[in-house]
Amino acid sequence: MAIKETQITAEGLQKLEEELAQRKSVIREEILERIKEARAQGDLSENADYHASKDKLAEIDRRIAEIEETLRNSTIVQEKSK
């Protein structure tokens, strides 16, 4: 699979880095806590909170991987003046 190079402005790079930090440190931790609480409720086969939280965690992890891939393959470009 070919690596896709992404051109990004310094501002765009900063926004992605901030989103990544937020997702890793705050959002992901909140979801993990929800999963822990849902597990404590007992039977996981019929636990909607547990399944919804696991789905949300998978979504968060996909976005984290996507951002990390973009950051690895980014080239910073200058913004054009208006």
Short mmCIF file of C-alpha atoms in Angstrom, two decimals:
data_model
loop_
_atom_site.label_atom_id
_atom_site.label_comp_id
_atom_site.label_asym_id
_atom_site.label_seq_id
_atom_site.Cartn_x
_atom_site.Cartn_y
_atom_site.Cartn_z
CA MET A 1 0.00 0.00 0.00
CA ALA A 2 1.37 3.38 -0.98
CA ILE A 3 1.94 5.98 1.69
CA LYS A 4 -0.23 9.02 1.14
CA GLU A 5 1.65 12.24 1.80
CA THR A 6 -0.47 15.02 3.23
CA GLN A 7 0.31 18.69 2.89
CA ILE A 8 -0.80 20.66 5.91
CA THR A 9 -0.36 24.17 7.28
CA ALA A 10 1.31 24.77 10.62
CA GLU A 11 -2.10 25.77 12.01
CA GLY A 12 -3.69 22.59 10.67
CA LEU A 13 -0.88 20.53 12.16
CA GLN A 14 -1.40 22.18 15.54
CA LYS A 15 -5.15 21.47 15.42
CA LEU A 16 -4.54 17.80 14.62
CA GLU A 17 -2.00 17.51 17.45
CA GLU A 18 -4.47 19.10 19.87
CA GLU A 19 -7.27 16.78 18.72
CA LEU A 20 -4.98 13.77 19.12
CA ALA A 21 -3.98 14.80 22.64
CA GLN A 22 -7.63 15.41 23.59
CA ARG A 23 -8.75 12.04 22.22
CA LYS A 24 -5.90 10.13 23.87
CA SER A 25 -5.93 11.75 27.28
CA VAL A 26 -9.51 12.84 27.93
CA ILE A 27 -12.04 11.27 25.60
CA ARG A 28 -10.51 7.78 25.49
CA GLU A 29 -10.10 7.70 29.26
CA GLU A 30 -13.76 8.69 29.74
CA ILE A 31 -14.87 5.86 27.46
CA LEU A 32 -12.64 3.37 29.28
CA GLU A 33 -14.23 4.46 32.56
CA ARG A 34 -17.72 3.93 31.08
CA ILE A 35 -16.71 0.44 29.97
CA LYS A 36 -15.42 -0.32 33.45
CA GLU A 37 -18.69 0.87 35.01
CA ALA A 38 -20.76 -1.13 32.51
CA ARG A 39 -18.74 -4.28 33.23
CA ALA A 40 -19.54 -3.86 36.91
CA GLN A 41 -23.26 -4.07 36.11
CA GLY A 42 -22.98 -7.75 35.36
CA ASP A 43 -24.20 -9.67 32.29
CA LEU A 44 -22.46 -8.09 29.30
CA SER A 45 -24.52 -9.89 26.66
CA GLU A 46 -27.54 -7.66 27.28
CA ASN A 47 -25.72 -4.57 28.52
CA ALA A 48 -26.41 -1.77 26.03
CA ASP A 49 -24.12 0.68 27.85
CA TYR A 50 -21.21 -1.74 27.54
CA HIS A 51 -21.74 -2.38 23.82
CA ALA A 52 -22.27 1.30 23.03
CA SER A 53 -19.10 2.21 24.93
CA LYS A 54 -17.09 -0.48 23.15
CA ASP A 55 -18.33 0.82 19.79
CA LYS A 56 -17.41 4.38 20.79
CA LEU A 57 -13.94 3.22 21.90
CA ALA A 58 -13.39 1.56 18.51
CA GLU A 59 -14.44 4.80 16.79
CA ILE A 60 -12.07 6.85 18.97
CA ASP A 61 -9.20 4.42 18.33
CA ARG A 62 -9.79 4.55 14.56
CA ARG A 63 -9.65 8.35 14.60
CA ILE A 64 -6.49 8.30 16.75
CA ALA A 65 -4.82 5.94 14.26
CA GLU A 66 -5.97 8.13 11.36
CA ILE A 67 -4.54 11.29 12.95
CA GLU A 68 -1.25 9.56 13.81
CA GLU A 69 -0.94 8.32 10.22
CA THR A 70 -1.63 11.81 8.89
CA LEU A 71 0.94 13.35 11.23
CA ARG A 72 3.58 10.78 10.23
CA ASN A 73 3.09 11.51 6.56
CA SER A 74 2.58 15.27 6.65
CA THR A 75 4.58 17.99 5.04
CA ILE A 76 4.11 21.50 6.38
CA VAL A 77 3.30 24.07 3.72
CA GLN A 78 3.03 27.84 3.93
CA GLU A 79 -0.44 29.35 3.82
CA LYS A 80 -1.01 31.45 0.75
CA SER A 81 -1.59 35.14 1.42
CA LYS A 82 -5.00 36.45 0.54
#
